[in-house]
Coordinates of N, CA, C and O in Angstrom, one line a residue:
M472 N 70.1 127.9 93.1 CA 68.8 128.5 93.3 C 68.8 130.2 93.3 O 69.8 130.5 93.9
T473 N 68.0 130.7 92.7 CA 68.1 132.1 92.7 C 67.1 132.7 93.8 O 65.9 132.4 93.9
E474 N 67.7 133.5 94.6 CA 67.0 134.2 95.8 C 66.3 135.6 95.1 O 66.9 136.3 94.4
I475 N 65.1 135.7 95.5 CA 64.4 136.8 95.1 C 64.0 137.5 96.4 O 63.2 137.1 97.3
I476 N 64.2 138.9 96.4 CA 63.8 139.7 97.4 C 63.0 140.5 96.9 O 63.4 141.7 96.0
L477 N 61.9 140.7 97.7 CA 60.8 141.7 97.1 C 60.8 143.0 98.2 O 60.9 142.6 99.6
S478 N 60.4 144.0 97.8 CA 60.6 145.2 98.8 C 59.2 144.8 99.7 O 58.1 144.1 99.2
D479 N 59.1 145.5 100.9 CA 57.9 145.4 101.6 C 56.7 146.0 101.1 O 55.6 145.3 101.3
E480 N 56.6 147.0 100.0 CA 55.8 147.5 99.5 C 55.0 146.5 98.4 O 54.0 146.2 98.5
V481 N 55.7 145.7 97.7 CA 55.3 144.9 96.8 C 54.8 143.5 97.6 O 54.0 142.9 97.1
M482 N 55.5 143.1 98.5 CA 55.2 142.1 99.1 C 53.7 142.2 100.0 O 52.7 141.2 100.0
M483 N 53.6 143.4 100.4 CA 52.4 143.8 101.3 C 51.1 143.8 100.3 O 50.0 143.6 100.5
E484 N 51.5 144.4 99.1 CA 50.5 144.6 98.0 C 50.0 143.3 97.8 O 48.8 143.0 97.5
S485 N 50.6 142.1 97.7 CA 50.4 140.9 97.2 C 49.8 140.1 98.6 O 48.4 139.6 98.2
F486 N 50.0 140.6 99.7 CA 49.5 139.9 100.9 C 47.9 140.7 100.7 O 46.9 139.7 101.1
D487 N 47.8 141.8 100.6 CA 46.5 142.6 100.5 C 45.6 141.9 99.9 O 44.5 141.5 99.9
A488 N 46.1 141.7 98.4 CA 45.3 141.0 97.5 C 44.6 139.5 97.8 O 43.5 139.0 97.7
L489 N 45.8 138.6 98.2 CA 45.4 137.4 98.6 C 44.4 137.3 99.8 O 43.5 136.6 99.9
L490 N 44.7 138.4 100.8 CA 43.6 138.5 101.9 C 42.4 138.7 101.7 O 41.3 138.4 102.1
A491 N 42.2 139.5 100.5 CA 40.9 140.3 99.8 C 40.3 139.0 99.2 O 39.0 139.1 99.4
E492 N 40.9 137.9 98.9 CA 40.3 137.0 98.1 C 39.7 135.9 99.2 O 39.2 135.0 98.8
G493 N 40.2 136.0 100.4 CA 39.6 135.2 101.5 C 40.7 134.2 101.9 O 40.3 133.3 102.7
R494 N 42.0 134.3 101.3 CA 43.0 133.5 101.4 C 43.5 133.7 102.8 O 43.6 134.9 103.3
E495 N 44.4 133.0 103.2 CA 45.3 133.2 104.4 C 46.7 133.5 103.9 O 47.1 132.9 102.9
V496 N 47.6 134.1 104.6 CA 48.9 134.7 104.3 C 49.9 134.1 105.5 O 49.5 134.4 106.7
R497 N 50.8 133.4 105.1 CA 51.9 133.1 106.2 C 53.0 133.9 105.8 O 53.6 133.8 104.6
F498 N 53.8 134.4 106.9 CA 54.9 135.0 106.5 C 55.7 135.1 107.9 O 55.3 134.9 108.8
T499 N 57.1 135.4 107.7 CA 57.9 135.3 109.0 C 58.4 136.8 109.0 O 59.0 137.5 108.1
P500 N 57.8 137.4 110.1 CA 58.2 138.9 110.3 C 59.6 139.1 110.8 O 60.2 138.1 111.0
K501 N 60.2 140.4 110.6 CA 61.6 141.0 111.0 C 61.1 141.6 112.1 O 60.2 142.1 112.5
G502 N 62.4 141.8 112.9 CA 62.4 142.8 114.2 C 61.9 142.0 115.3 O 61.7 140.8 115.5
V503 N 62.1 143.0 116.6 CA 61.9 142.5 118.0 C 60.8 143.2 118.5 O 60.4 143.1 119.7
S504 N 59.9 143.9 117.7 CA 58.9 144.7 118.6 C 57.8 143.9 119.0 O 57.1 144.3 119.7
M505 N 57.7 142.6 118.7 CA 56.7 141.8 119.2 C 57.0 140.7 120.1 O 56.3 139.9 120.5
R506 N 58.4 140.8 120.5 CA 58.8 140.0 121.6 C 57.8 140.2 122.9 O 57.5 141.3 123.1
P507 N 57.7 139.2 123.5 CA 58.1 137.7 123.7 C 57.4 136.9 122.9 O 57.7 135.6 122.8
F508 N 56.3 137.2 122.2 CA 55.1 136.2 121.8 C 55.5 136.0 120.4 O 55.0 134.9 119.9
I509 N 56.0 136.8 119.8 CA 56.5 136.7 118.2 C 57.9 137.0 118.1 O 58.3 138.4 118.2
E510 N 58.9 136.2 117.7 CA 60.2 136.5 117.6 C 60.6 136.7 116.1 O 60.6 135.5 115.4
G511 N 61.1 137.8 115.6 CA 61.1 138.3 114.3 C 62.2 137.4 113.7 O 63.2 136.9 114.4
G512 N 62.1 136.6 112.6 CA 63.0 136.0 111.8 C 63.2 134.6 112.3 O 63.7 133.6 111.5
R513 N 62.3 134.2 113.3 CA 62.2 132.8 113.7 C 60.9 132.2 113.8 O 60.4 131.2 113.0
D514 N 59.8 133.1 114.2 CA 58.4 132.5 114.2 C 57.6 133.0 112.8 O 58.2 134.2 112.3
S515 N 56.8 132.3 112.5 CA 56.0 133.0 111.2 C 54.6 133.1 111.8 O 54.0 132.6 112.8
V516 N 53.8 133.9 110.8 CA 52.5 134.6 111.5 C 51.5 134.1 110.3 O 51.8 134.4 109.2
I517 N 50.4 133.6 110.6 CA 49.3 133.3 109.7 C 48.4 134.4 109.8 O 47.9 134.8 110.9
L518 N 48.0 135.2 108.9 CA 47.1 136.3 108.8 C 45.7 135.9 108.1 O 46.0 135.1 107.1
R519 N 44.8 136.6 108.5 CA 43.6 136.4 107.8 C 42.7 137.7 107.7 O 42.8 138.7 108.7
K520 N 41.9 138.0 106.8 CA 41.3 139.3 106.5 C 40.0 139.1 107.6 O 39.5 138.2 107.7
N521 N 39.7 140.3 108.3 CA 38.8 140.5 109.3 C 38.1 141.8 109.3 O 39.2 142.7 109.6
D522 N 37.1 142.0 109.0 CA 36.5 143.4 108.9 C 36.2 143.9 110.5 O 36.0 145.2 110.8
V523 N 36.1 142.9 111.4 CA 36.1 143.2 112.9 C 37.3 143.5 113.6 O 38.3 142.3 113.5
V524 N 37.8 144.5 113.9 CA 39.1 144.3 114.7 C 38.9 144.9 116.1 O 38.3 145.8 116.4
E525 N 39.3 144.1 117.1 CA 39.3 144.3 118.6 C 40.5 144.7 119.3 O 41.5 144.4 118.7
V526 N 40.5 145.4 120.3 CA 41.3 145.5 121.3 C 42.0 144.1 121.6 O 41.2 143.3 121.8
G527 N 43.5 144.2 121.5 CA 44.1 142.7 121.7 C 44.6 142.1 120.7 O 45.5 141.1 120.6
D528 N 43.8 142.3 119.2 CA 44.2 141.7 118.2 C 45.6 142.1 117.6 O 46.1 143.3 117.9
I529 N 46.4 141.0 117.0 CA 47.6 141.5 116.5 C 47.3 141.7 115.2 O 46.8 140.8 114.3
V530 N 47.6 142.7 114.5 CA 47.3 143.0 113.2 C 48.6 143.6 112.3 O 49.4 144.0 112.8
L531 N 48.5 143.3 111.1 CA 49.2 143.9 109.9 C 48.9 145.2 109.6 O 47.7 145.2 108.8
A532 N 49.6 146.4 109.7 CA 49.0 147.7 109.4 C 49.8 148.4 108.6 O 50.9 148.4 108.7
K533 N 49.2 149.1 107.7 CA 50.0 150.0 107.0 C 49.8 151.6 107.5 O 48.7 152.1 107.5
L534 N 50.9 152.1 108.0 CA 50.7 153.5 108.7 C 50.9 154.4 107.6 O 51.0 154.3 106.5
K535 N 50.5 155.9 107.9 CA 50.3 157.0 107.2 C 51.8 157.3 106.6 O 51.6 157.6 105.3
D536 N 52.7 156.9 107.1 CA 53.9 157.3 106.5 C 54.4 156.1 105.6 O 55.7 156.2 105.1
G537 N 53.7 155.2 105.4 CA 54.0 154.1 104.2 C 54.6 152.9 104.9 O 54.8 151.7 104.2
R538 N 55.0 152.8 106.2 CA 55.4 151.7 106.9 C 54.5 150.5 107.1 O 53.5 150.9 107.6
F539 N 54.9 149.3 107.4 CA 54.0 148.3 107.6 C 54.5 147.9 109.0 O 55.7 147.7 109.3
V540 N 53.4 147.5 109.9 CA 53.9 147.3 111.2 C 52.9 146.0 111.6 O 51.6 146.0 111.2
L541 N 53.6 145.0 112.4 CA 52.9 143.9 112.9 C 52.9 144.2 114.4 O 53.8 143.9 115.1
H542 N 51.7 144.8 114.8 CA 51.6 145.3 116.3 C 50.3 144.9 116.9 O 49.2 144.4 116.2
R543 N 50.0 145.1 118.2 CA 49.0 144.8 118.8 C 47.9 146.1 119.1 O 48.5 147.1 119.0
V544 N 46.6 145.7 118.9 CA 45.7 147.0 118.9 C 45.8 147.3 120.6 O 45.1 146.2 121.2
I545 N 45.9 148.3 121.0 CA 45.8 148.5 122.5 C 44.7 149.5 122.9 O 44.1 149.5 124.0
A546 N 44.2 150.1 121.8 CA 42.9 150.9 122.0 C 42.3 151.2 120.7 O 42.8 151.1 119.6
K547 N 40.8 151.4 120.9 CA 40.2 151.5 119.6 C 38.9 152.5 120.1 O 38.4 152.6 121.1
S548 N 38.6 153.4 119.3 CA 37.7 154.4 119.3 C 37.1 154.5 117.8 O 37.6 155.2 117.0
G549 N 35.9 154.1 117.6 CA 35.1 154.1 116.4 C 36.2 153.1 115.5 O 36.6 152.3 115.7
D550 N 36.6 153.9 114.2 CA 37.3 153.2 113.4 C 39.0 153.6 113.6 O 39.8 153.2 112.9
N551 N 39.3 154.4 114.8 CA 40.5 154.8 115.2 C 41.2 153.7 116.0 O 40.6 153.4 117.0
L552 N 42.6 153.4 115.7 CA 43.0 152.3 116.5 C 44.4 152.9 116.9 O 45.1 153.9 116.3
M553 N 44.7 152.5 118.1 CA 46.4 152.7 118.8 C 46.9 151.3 118.8 O 46.3 150.5 119.3
L554 N 48.3 151.4 118.2 CA 48.7 150.0 118.1 C 50.1 150.2 118.9 O 50.8 151.3 118.9
M555 N 50.6 149.1 119.4 CA 51.9 149.0 120.0 C 52.5 147.8 120.0 O 51.7 146.8 120.2
G556 N 53.8 147.6 119.8 CA 54.4 146.3 119.7 C 54.5 145.6 121.2 O 54.9 146.5 122.0
D557 N 54.3 144.5 121.2 CA 54.5 143.8 122.6 C 55.8 143.9 123.1 O 56.1 144.0 124.4
G558 N 57.0 144.2 122.4 CA 58.2 144.3 122.7 C 58.9 145.7 123.2 O 60.0 146.0 123.4
N559 N 57.8 146.5 122.7 CA 58.1 148.1 122.7 C 57.8 148.6 124.2 O 56.9 148.1 124.9
L560 N 58.7 149.4 124.7 CA 58.6 150.0 126.2 C 57.7 151.3 125.9 O 57.2 151.8 127.1
Q561 N 57.6 151.9 125.0 CA 57.0 153.4 124.6 C 56.9 153.4 123.1 O 57.2 152.7 122.3
G562 N 56.1 154.5 122.8 CA 55.8 154.9 121.6 C 54.5 154.0 121.1 O 54.4 152.6 121.3
T563 N 53.7 154.5 120.2 CA 52.4 153.9 119.7 C 52.5 154.5 118.3 O 53.2 155.4 117.8
E564 N 51.6 153.8 117.5 CA 51.0 154.1 116.3 C 49.6 154.2 116.1 O 49.1 153.6 116.8
S565 N 49.3 155.1 115.3 CA 47.7 155.4 114.9 C 47.6 154.6 113.5 O 48.1 154.8 112.6
A566 N 46.4 154.1 113.5 CA 45.7 153.6 112.2 C 44.3 153.5 112.5 O 43.9 153.9 113.3
K567 N 43.6 153.3 111.1 CA 42.3 153.2 111.0 C 42.1 151.6 110.6 O 43.0 151.0 110.1
V568 N 40.9 151.3 110.9 CA 40.3 150.0 110.5 C 40.6 149.5 109.2 O 41.1 148.3 108.9
C569 N 40.5 150.7 108.4 CA 40.7 150.3 106.9 C 42.3 150.3 106.5 O 42.6 149.8 105.5
D570 N 43.0 150.5 107.4 CA 44.5 150.3 107.2 C 45.0 148.9 107.8 O 46.3 148.8 107.5
I571 N 44.3 148.1 108.2 CA 44.5 146.9 108.5 C 44.6 145.9 107.5 O 43.3 145.5 106.8
L572 N 45.6 145.3 106.9 CA 45.6 144.3 106.0 C 45.1 143.0 106.5 O 44.5 142.2 105.8
G573 N 45.5 142.6 107.7 CA 44.9 141.3 108.3 C 45.3 141.2 109.8 O 45.9 141.9 110.4
I574 N 44.6 140.2 110.3 CA 44.7 139.9 111.9 C 45.4 138.7 111.8 O 45.0 137.5 111.2
A575 N 46.4 138.2 113.0 CA 47.1 137.3 113.1 C 46.0 136.3 113.9 O 45.4 136.4 114.9
V576 N 46.2 135.1 113.2 CA 45.2 133.9 113.7 C 45.8 132.8 114.1 O 45.4 131.7 114.7
G577 N 47.3 133.0 113.9 CA 48.2 131.8 114.3 C 49.8 132.3 114.2 O 50.0 133.0 113.5
I578 N 50.4 131.7 115.2 CA 51.9 131.8 115.4 C 52.5 130.6 115.1 O 52.1 129.6 116.2
I579 N 53.3 130.4 114.2 CA 53.8 129.1 113.8 C 55.5 129.1 114.5 O 56.1 130.0 114.3
K580 N 55.6 128.4 115.7 CA 56.6 128.2 116.4 C 58.0 127.4 115.7 O 57.4 126.4 114.6
P581 N 59.2 127.3 115.8 CA 60.1 126.6 115.3 C 59.8 125.0 115.3 O 60.4 124.5 114.2
N582 N 59.1 124.9 116.2 CA 58.8 123.3 116.4 C 57.7 122.7 115.5 O 57.1 121.7 115.3
G583 N 56.9 123.8 114.8 CA 55.9 123.6 113.8 C 54.6 123.6 114.6 O 53.5 123.7 113.9
K584 N 54.5 123.8 115.8 CA 53.3 124.1 116.6 C 52.8 125.4 116.1 O 53.5 126.2 116.3
I585 N 51.3 125.5 116.2 CA 50.4 126.7 115.7 C 50.0 127.0 117.1 O 49.1 126.6 117.6
V586 N 50.3 128.4 117.5 CA 49.8 128.6 118.6 C 48.6 130.0 118.1 O 48.9 130.8 117.5
K587 N 47.4 129.9 118.8 CA 46.7 131.0 118.7 C 46.9 132.3 119.5 O 47.3 132.2 120.6
P588 N 47.0 133.4 118.8 CA 47.3 134.4 119.7 C 46.3 134.8 120.6 O 45.0 134.8 120.4
K589 N 47.0 135.3 121.9 CA 45.8 135.6 123.1 C 45.7 137.2 122.8 O 46.5 137.7 122.0
K590 N 44.8 137.9 123.7 CA 44.6 139.1 123.6 C 45.7 140.2 124.0 O 45.5 141.3 124.2
G591 N 46.6 139.6 124.9 CA 47.6 140.3 125.6 C 47.2 141.1 126.7 O 47.9 142.1 127.0
R592 N 46.0 141.1 127.3 CA 45.6 142.2 128.4 C 46.4 142.2 129.5 O 47.0 143.3 129.9
L593 N 47.0 141.0 130.0 CA 47.9 141.1 131.1 C 49.2 141.8 130.9 O 49.7 142.6 131.5
W594 N 49.6 141.2 129.7 CA 51.1 141.9 129.2 C 50.8 143.2 129.1 O 52.0 143.9 129.4
H595 N 49.9 143.9 128.4 CA 49.7 145.3 128.4 C 49.7 146.1 129.8 O 50.2 146.9 129.8
K596 N 49.0 145.2 130.7 CA 48.9 146.0 132.0 C 50.4 146.0 132.7 O 50.6 146.7 133.6
M597 N 51.4 145.0 132.3 CA 52.4 144.8 132.9 C 53.8 145.9 132.1 O 54.9 145.5 132.5
L598 N 53.1 146.8 131.5 CA 54.0 147.8 130.8 C 55.2 148.5 131.5 O 56.1 148.2 131.3
P599 N 54.8 148.9 132.8 CA 55.7 149.4 133.8 C 57.1 148.4 133.9 O 58.1 148.7 134.4
F600 N 56.7 147.1 133.9 CA 57.7 145.8 134.3 C 58.3 145.3 132.9 O 59.1 144.5 133.2
R601 N 57.9 145.9 131.8 CA 58.4 145.2 130.6 C 59.9 145.0 130.4 O 60.6 144.2 129.8
K602 N 60.5 146.2 130.6 CA 62.0 146.4 130.4 C 62.6 145.2 131.2 O 63.6 144.6 130.5
R603 N 62.3 144.8 132.5 CA 62.9 143.8 133.2 C 62.6 142.4 132.7 O 63.5 141.5 132.5
L604 N 61.2 142.3 132.3 CA 60.8 141.0 131.8 C 61.4 140.5 130.5 O 61.9 139.4 130.2
L605 N 61.7 141.6 129.5 CA 62.1 141.7 128.2 C 63.8 141.3 128.3 O 64.2 140.4 127.6
W606 N 64.2 142.0 129.4 CA 65.5 141.5 129.9 C 65.9 140.1 130.0 O 66.9 139.5 129.5
I607 N 65.1 139.4 130.8 CA 65.0 138.2 131.3 C 65.1 137.3 130.0 O 65.8 136.2 129.7
Y608 N 64.0 137.8 129.2 CA 63.7 137.1 128.0 C 64.7 136.8 127.1 O 65.2 135.8 126.3
R609 N 65.7 138.1 126.9 CA 66.7 137.9 126.1 C 67.7 137.2 126.7 O 68.5 136.6 125.8
K610 N 68.0 137.2 128.1 CA 69.0 136.4 128.5 C 68.7 134.9 128.3 O 69.8 134.2 127.9
K611 N 67.5 134.5 128.4 CA 67.2 133.0 128.2 C 67.3 132.7 126.7 O 67.7 131.7 126.4
L612 N 67.4 133.7 125.8 CA 67.3 133.6 124.5 C 68.8 133.1 124.0 O 69.2 132.4 123.3
K613 N 69.6 134.0 124.6 CA 71.1 133.9 124.6 C 71.6 132.6 124.9 O 72.7 132.0 124.5
L614 N 71.1 132.3 126.1 CA 71.4 130.9 126.8 C 70.7 129.8 126.2 O 71.2 128.5 126.6
G615 N 69.9 129.7 125.3 CA 69.1 128.8 124.6 C 68.2 128.1 125.4 O 67.9 126.7 125.4
I616 N 67.7 128.6 126.8 CA 66.7 127.9 127.6 C 65.4 128.1 127.0 O 64.9 128.7 126.6

């Protein structure tokens, strides 16, 4: 079997075209910025195009610097969005509604169960405690609990 590795740019252009046609896209994100709700390399995400973006949505966005992020909308003012990964302790990104490729409508866990994403309001309010909570989560992962 030949393995084909696509650049993020090529892959995201394909996602954008498929989503614009009204299709859903499923992919496995990389990284740990959406812990504990999405584990990079393990969980898959189902995206759908949606012209309405709300605070609490998990979105795939193309940032001004060309990077793509799967992060949560934590604030919205008109078409301006502020994004932050659930696993991040600080730092945010800015995007506009037109920079959103798709919104997560499902998270597929390793057992095949599809979980509908919540808005994460309580998690956002727990920002001062995230460091400790994420430490506990990482320990549980290592122990396989």
